[in-house]
């Protein structure tokens, strides 16, 4: 079974610090996503990425967030200056196409901002 | 109004019971996904539907596009089926999934 891998599994950071969450997509997948889930709430879309650029983003994905795929394998989410409300589980997900395809999620990166 | 509504929010049943979880949505969609979230937080895709019905083992998913409604059924439920089941939809022309709030299922032995 193909899998999406995420690191770290858990990170605790001071408010105002930069955080980078990493994801290794499934090798033949073309669309990459970041979602987040605040404790006790539903999963929310952050951003989608295709062909080395952002293809869709939510209102949550403001200037403090960025994504890139620097080396053609890792797909990263950077939060420049973390806030307490950024504490959440962040999920990377990938699909082969933009629609009509099974979506594969990583195990998540649990971010705690203190 | 939420775009995706699930019912019930919580469901407790005895092992062996037939389980139904419902999902209603308010927008035109290109696909609907049923997902399972384990206690540790990981999310696994169960089904992707755009019409009709799909079956995998003891799980059955149906969708009625005209009524904007989908159901997930579990036959002969087992304690290992205990998890949060999430409905998520993709609107026409969009890439993102919009998630329901999930249904927490507990199957007692």
mmCIF file of C-alpha atoms in Angstrom:
data_model
loop_
_atom_site.group_PDB
_atom_site.id
_atom_site.type_symbol
_atom_site.label_atom_id
_atom_site.label_comp_id
_atom_site.label_asym_id
_atom_site.label_seq_id
_atom_site.Cartn_x
_atom_site.Cartn_y
_atom_site.Cartn_z
ATOM 1 C CA UNK A 1 0.000 0.000 0.000
ATOM 2 C CA UNK A 2 1.556 3.348 -1.013
ATOM 3 C CA UNK A 3 1.915 5.880 1.759
ATOM 4 C CA UNK A 4 2.512 9.530 2.407
ATOM 5 C CA UNK A 5 5.090 10.157 5.120
ATOM 6 C CA UNK A 6 5.233 13.214 7.332
ATOM 7 C CA UNK A 7 7.831 14.561 9.736
ATOM 8 C CA UNK A 8 7.922 15.462 12.502
ATOM 9 C CA UNK A 9 5.090 13.520 14.083
ATOM 10 C CA UNK A 10 4.962 16.006 16.945
ATOM 11 C CA UNK A 11 6.600 19.386 17.446
ATOM 12 C CA UNK A 12 6.378 21.850 20.297
ATOM 13 C CA UNK A 13 7.457 25.389 19.473
ATOM 14 C CA UNK A 14 7.519 28.797 21.092
ATOM 15 C CA UNK A 15 5.091 31.413 19.831
ATOM 16 C CA UNK A 16 6.746 33.522 17.149
ATOM 17 C CA UNK A 17 9.124 30.787 16.002
ATOM 18 C CA UNK A 18 9.247 29.427 12.469
ATOM 19 C CA UNK A 19 8.135 25.857 11.857
ATOM 20 C CA UNK A 20 8.646 23.645 8.821
ATOM 21 C CA UNK A 21 6.536 20.534 8.379
ATOM 22 C CA UNK A 22 7.721 18.015 5.817
ATOM 23 C CA UNK A 23 5.889 15.535 3.636
ATOM 24 C CA UNK A 24 7.117 12.912 1.196
ATOM 25 C CA UNK A 25 4.323 12.339 -1.342
ATOM 26 C CA UNK A 26 3.620 9.082 -3.122
ATOM 27 C CA UNK A 27 6.024 8.976 -6.042
ATOM 28 C CA UNK A 28 3.653 9.155 -9.036
ATOM 29 C CA UNK A 29 1.221 11.599 -7.443
ATOM 30 C CA UNK A 30 0.933 15.060 -8.934
ATOM 31 C CA UNK A 31 -1.351 16.997 -6.575
ATOM 32 C CA UNK A 32 -0.329 17.806 -3.029
ATOM 33 C CA UNK A 33 -2.385 19.281 -0.235
ATOM 34 C CA UNK A 34 -2.092 20.530 3.298
ATOM 35 C CA UNK A 35 -5.033 20.292 5.649
ATOM 36 C CA UNK A 36 -5.220 21.029 9.350
ATOM 37 C CA UNK A 37 -7.424 19.901 12.205
ATOM 38 C CA UNK A 38 -7.635 21.922 15.391
ATOM 39 C CA UNK A 39 -8.364 19.666 18.362
ATOM 40 C CA UNK A 40 -12.037 18.784 18.485
ATOM 41 C CA UNK A 41 -12.835 20.484 15.191
ATOM 42 C CA UNK A 42 -13.280 19.332 11.630
ATOM 43 C CA UNK A 43 -10.522 19.068 9.075
ATOM 44 C CA UNK A 44 -9.918 22.309 7.126
ATOM 45 C CA UNK A 45 -8.261 22.859 3.764
ATOM 46 C CA UNK A 46 -5.168 25.039 3.670
ATOM 47 C CA UNK A 47 -3.598 24.792 0.215
ATOM 48 C CA UNK A 48 -3.208 22.675 -2.893
ATOM 49 C CA UNK A 49 -0.050 22.517 -4.999
ATOM 50 C CA UNK A 50 0.403 21.327 -8.568
ATOM 51 C CA UNK A 51 3.185 21.715 -11.093
ATOM 52 C CA UNK A 52 5.348 23.571 -8.585
ATOM 53 C CA UNK A 53 2.831 26.253 -7.784
ATOM 54 C CA UNK A 54 -0.135 26.885 -5.540
ATOM 55 C CA UNK A 55 -3.338 25.972 -7.377
ATOM 56 C CA UNK A 56 -5.847 26.787 -4.651
ATOM 57 C CA UNK A 57 -5.661 28.184 -1.124
ATOM 58 C CA UNK A 58 -8.046 28.979 1.704
ATOM 59 C CA UNK A 59 -8.502 32.147 3.742
ATOM 60 C CA UNK A 60 -6.539 30.462 6.509
ATOM 61 C CA UNK A 61 -3.466 30.303 4.274
ATOM 62 C CA UNK A 62 -2.315 33.867 4.804
ATOM 63 C CA UNK A 63 1.108 35.471 4.410
ATOM 64 C CA UNK A 64 2.579 33.600 7.361
ATOM 65 C CA UNK A 65 2.172 30.302 5.506
ATOM 66 C CA UNK A 66 4.155 29.103 2.522
ATOM 67 C CA UNK A 67 4.653 25.839 0.670
ATOM 68 C CA UNK A 68 7.363 24.570 -1.616
ATOM 69 C CA UNK A 69 8.847 21.436 -3.075
ATOM 70 C CA UNK A 70 12.511 22.367 -2.963
ATOM 71 C CA UNK A 71 14.159 19.126 -4.048
ATOM 72 C CA UNK A 72 11.446 17.442 -6.104
ATOM 73 C CA UNK A 73 10.596 15.009 -3.348
ATOM 74 C CA UNK A 74 9.798 16.731 -0.059
ATOM 75 C CA UNK A 75 6.722 18.957 0.041
ATOM 76 C CA UNK A 76 6.979 21.433 2.902
ATOM 77 C CA UNK A 77 4.659 23.727 4.811
ATOM 78 C CA UNK A 78 6.341 26.653 6.535
ATOM 79 C CA UNK A 79 4.720 28.767 9.208
ATOM 80 C CA UNK A 80 6.859 31.887 9.599
ATOM 81 C CA UNK A 81 5.806 33.218 12.985
ATOM 82 C CA UNK A 82 3.664 30.757 14.855
ATOM 83 C CA UNK A 83 0.681 31.808 16.935
ATOM 84 C CA UNK A 84 -1.096 29.923 19.685
ATOM 85 C CA UNK A 85 -4.033 29.333 17.342
ATOM 86 C CA UNK A 86 -1.761 27.495 14.898
ATOM 87 C CA UNK A 87 -1.739 24.556 17.316
ATOM 88 C CA UNK A 88 -3.316 21.732 15.335
ATOM 89 C CA UNK A 89 -2.702 18.464 13.524
ATOM 90 C CA UNK A 90 -1.414 19.197 10.033
ATOM 91 C CA UNK A 91 -2.082 16.588 7.369
ATOM 92 C CA UNK A 92 -0.346 16.267 4.045
ATOM 93 C CA UNK A 93 -2.360 14.530 1.331
ATOM 94 C CA UNK A 94 -1.726 13.573 -2.276
ATOM 95 C CA UNK A 95 -3.644 12.390 -5.334
ATOM 96 C CA UNK A 96 -2.693 11.323 -8.829
ATOM 97 C CA UNK A 97 -5.172 13.741 -10.416
ATOM 98 C CA UNK A 98 -7.171 16.787 -9.437
ATOM 99 C CA UNK A 99 -10.474 14.979 -9.022
ATOM 100 C CA UNK A 100 -12.003 11.558 -9.189
ATOM 101 C CA UNK A 101 -9.058 9.938 -7.491
ATOM 102 C CA UNK A 102 -8.444 8.346 -4.112
ATOM 103 C CA UNK A 103 -6.762 10.740 -1.720
ATOM 104 C CA UNK A 104 -3.963 9.499 0.490
ATOM 105 C CA UNK A 105 -3.224 11.190 3.815
ATOM 106 C CA UNK A 106 -0.082 11.172 5.876
ATOM 107 C CA UNK A 107 -0.262 10.318 9.564
ATOM 108 C CA UNK A 108 -0.167 13.982 10.478
ATOM 109 C CA UNK A 109 2.181 16.342 12.276
ATOM 110 C CA UNK A 110 0.897 17.497 15.631
ATOM 111 C CA UNK A 111 2.026 21.092 16.243
ATOM 112 C CA UNK A 112 1.778 22.615 19.682
ATOM 113 C CA UNK A 113 2.556 26.321 20.017
ATOM 114 C CA UNK A 114 3.275 27.485 23.567
ATOM 115 C CA UNK B 1 -25.033 26.659 7.214
ATOM 116 C CA UNK B 2 -22.296 24.046 6.885
ATOM 117 C CA UNK B 3 -21.706 22.748 3.382
ATOM 118 C CA UNK B 4 -21.430 19.178 4.692
ATOM 119 C CA UNK B 5 -23.572 17.836 7.512
ATOM 120 C CA UNK B 6 -23.246 14.398 9.038
ATOM 121 C CA UNK B 7 -25.593 12.502 11.281
ATOM 122 C CA UNK B 8 -25.461 11.223 13.867
ATOM 123 C CA UNK B 9 -22.531 12.981 15.546
ATOM 124 C CA UNK B 10 -22.053 10.056 17.899
ATOM 125 C CA UNK B 11 -23.204 6.472 17.549
ATOM 126 C CA UNK B 12 -22.787 3.593 19.990
ATOM 127 C CA UNK B 13 -23.850 0.099 18.997
ATOM 128 C CA UNK B 14 -23.335 -3.523 19.925
ATOM 129 C CA UNK B 15 -21.084 -5.832 17.973
ATOM 130 C CA UNK B 16 -22.908 -7.316 15.014
ATOM 131 C CA UNK B 17 -25.321 -4.449 14.479
ATOM 132 C CA UNK B 18 -25.897 -2.832 11.088
ATOM 133 C CA UNK B 19 -24.585 0.737 11.103
ATOM 134 C CA UNK B 20 -25.668 3.675 8.961
ATOM 135 C CA UNK B 21 -23.986 7.068 8.888
ATOM 136 C CA UNK B 22 -25.508 9.836 6.799
ATOM 137 C CA UNK B 23 -24.019 12.787 4.958
ATOM 138 C CA UNK B 24 -25.875 15.686 3.340
ATOM 139 C CA UNK B 25 -24.257 18.437 1.335
ATOM 140 C CA UNK B 26 -25.465 21.684 -0.148
ATOM 141 C CA UNK B 27 -23.320 22.247 -3.247
ATOM 142 C CA UNK B 28 -22.889 20.533 -6.590
ATOM 143 C CA UNK B 29 -20.043 18.085 -6.314
ATOM 144 C CA UNK B 30 -17.671 16.161 -8.535
ATOM 145 C CA UNK B 31 -16.858 13.593 -5.850
ATOM 146 C CA UNK B 32 -17.674 12.547 -2.309
ATOM 147 C CA UNK B 33 -15.201 10.775 -0.051
ATOM 148 C CA UNK B 34 -15.771 8.650 3.012
ATOM 149 C CA UNK B 35 -12.784 8.631 5.325
ATOM 150 C CA UNK B 36 -11.922 6.893 8.558
ATOM 151 C CA UNK B 37 -9.953 8.644 11.286
ATOM 152 C CA UNK B 38 -8.297 6.431 13.867
ATOM 153 C CA UNK B 39 -7.859 7.416 17.538
ATOM 154 C CA UNK B 40 -4.228 8.289 16.828
ATOM 155 C CA UNK B 41 -5.406 10.832 14.266
ATOM 156 C CA UNK B 42 -4.449 9.176 10.976
ATOM 157 C CA UNK B 43 -6.965 9.442 8.121
ATOM 158 C CA UNK B 44 -7.625 6.622 5.671
ATOM 159 C CA UNK B 45 -9.736 6.839 2.542
ATOM 160 C CA UNK B 46 -12.555 4.296 2.435
ATOM 161 C CA UNK B 47 -14.479 5.283 -0.686
ATOM 162 C CA UNK B 48 -14.568 7.880 -3.406
ATOM 163 C CA UNK B 49 -18.009 8.189 -5.046
ATOM 164 C CA UNK B 50 -19.433 10.229 -7.859
ATOM 165 C CA UNK B 51 -22.561 8.137 -8.387
ATOM 166 C CA UNK B 52 -24.293 4.926 -7.370
ATOM 167 C CA UNK B 53 -22.896 2.509 -4.852
ATOM 168 C CA UNK B 54 -19.603 0.924 -3.870
ATOM 169 C CA UNK B 55 -18.833 -2.035 -1.633
ATOM 170 C CA UNK B 56 -15.638 -3.102 0.062
ATOM 171 C CA UNK B 57 -15.836 -5.980 2.476
ATOM 172 C CA UNK B 58 -18.385 -5.104 5.144
ATOM 173 C CA UNK B 59 -18.553 -1.463 4.081
ATOM 174 C CA UNK B 60 -21.064 -0.086 1.592
ATOM 175 C CA UNK B 61 -21.311 3.522 0.419
ATOM 176 C CA UNK B 62 -24.157 4.984 -1.585
ATOM 177 C CA UNK B 63 -24.787 8.398 -3.042
ATOM 178 C CA UNK B 64 -27.891 10.119 -4.407
ATOM 179 C CA UNK B 65 -26.711 13.079 -6.455
ATOM 180 C CA UNK B 66 -30.208 14.533 -6.934
ATOM 181 C CA UNK B 67 -30.898 14.525 -3.203
ATOM 182 C CA UNK B 68 -27.328 15.564 -2.308
ATOM 183 C CA UNK B 69 -27.090 12.728 0.180
ATOM 184 C CA UNK B 70 -24.742 9.838 0.861
ATOM 185 C CA UNK B 71 -24.755 6.982 3.355
ATOM 186 C CA UNK B 72 -22.050 4.752 4.723
ATOM 187 C CA UNK B 73 -23.185 1.351 5.949
ATOM 188 C CA UNK B 74 -21.257 -1.174 8.012
ATOM 189 C CA UNK B 75 -22.605 -4.707 8.171
ATOM 190 C CA UNK B 76 -21.799 -7.097 11.041
ATOM 191 C CA UNK B 77 -20.060 -4.324 12.968
ATOM 192 C CA UNK B 78 -17.017 -5.160 15.074
ATOM 193 C CA UNK B 79 -15.213 -3.286 17.865
ATOM 194 C CA UNK B 80 -12.304 -2.653 15.487
ATOM 195 C CA UNK B 81 -14.712 -0.510 13.398
ATOM 196 C CA UNK B 82 -14.705 2.020 16.250
ATOM 197 C CA UNK B 83 -13.374 5.254 14.776
ATOM 198 C CA UNK B 84 -14.498 8.638 13.490
ATOM 199 C CA UNK B 85 -16.051 8.436 10.025
ATOM 200 C CA UNK B 86 -15.833 11.573 7.938
ATOM 201 C CA UNK B 87 -17.649 12.642 4.802
ATOM 202 C CA UNK B 88 -15.853 15.119 2.539
ATOM 203 C CA UNK B 89 -16.908 16.617 -0.794
ATOM 204 C CA UNK B 90 -15.141 18.163 -3.729
ATOM 205 C CA UNK B 91 -17.140 20.852 -5.567
ATOM 206 C CA UNK B 92 -17.153 21.153 -9.337
ATOM 207 C CA UNK B 93 -13.984 22.867 -10.491
ATOM 208 C CA UNK B 94 -12.360 22.847 -7.046
ATOM 209 C CA UNK B 95 -9.445 20.828 -5.813
ATOM 210 C CA UNK B 96 -10.048 21.139 -2.097
ATOM 211 C CA UNK B 97 -12.142 18.791 -0.014
ATOM 212 C CA UNK B 98 -14.732 20.268 2.345
ATOM 213 C CA UNK B 99 -15.140 18.088 5.402
ATOM 214 C CA UNK B 100 -18.057 17.207 7.602
ATOM 215 C CA UNK B 101 -17.616 17.247 11.342
ATOM 216 C CA UNK B 102 -17.362 13.470 11.556
ATOM 217 C CA UNK B 103 -19.363 10.727 13.227
ATOM 218 C CA UNK B 104 -17.772 9.046 16.228
ATOM 219 C CA UNK B 105 -18.675 5.352 16.113
ATOM 220 C CA UNK B 106 -18.182 3.066 19.107
ATOM 221 C CA UNK B 107 -18.885 -0.645 18.770
ATOM 222 C CA UNK B 108 -19.106 -2.479 22.076
ATOM 223 C CA UNK B 109 -18.305 -6.208 22.294
#
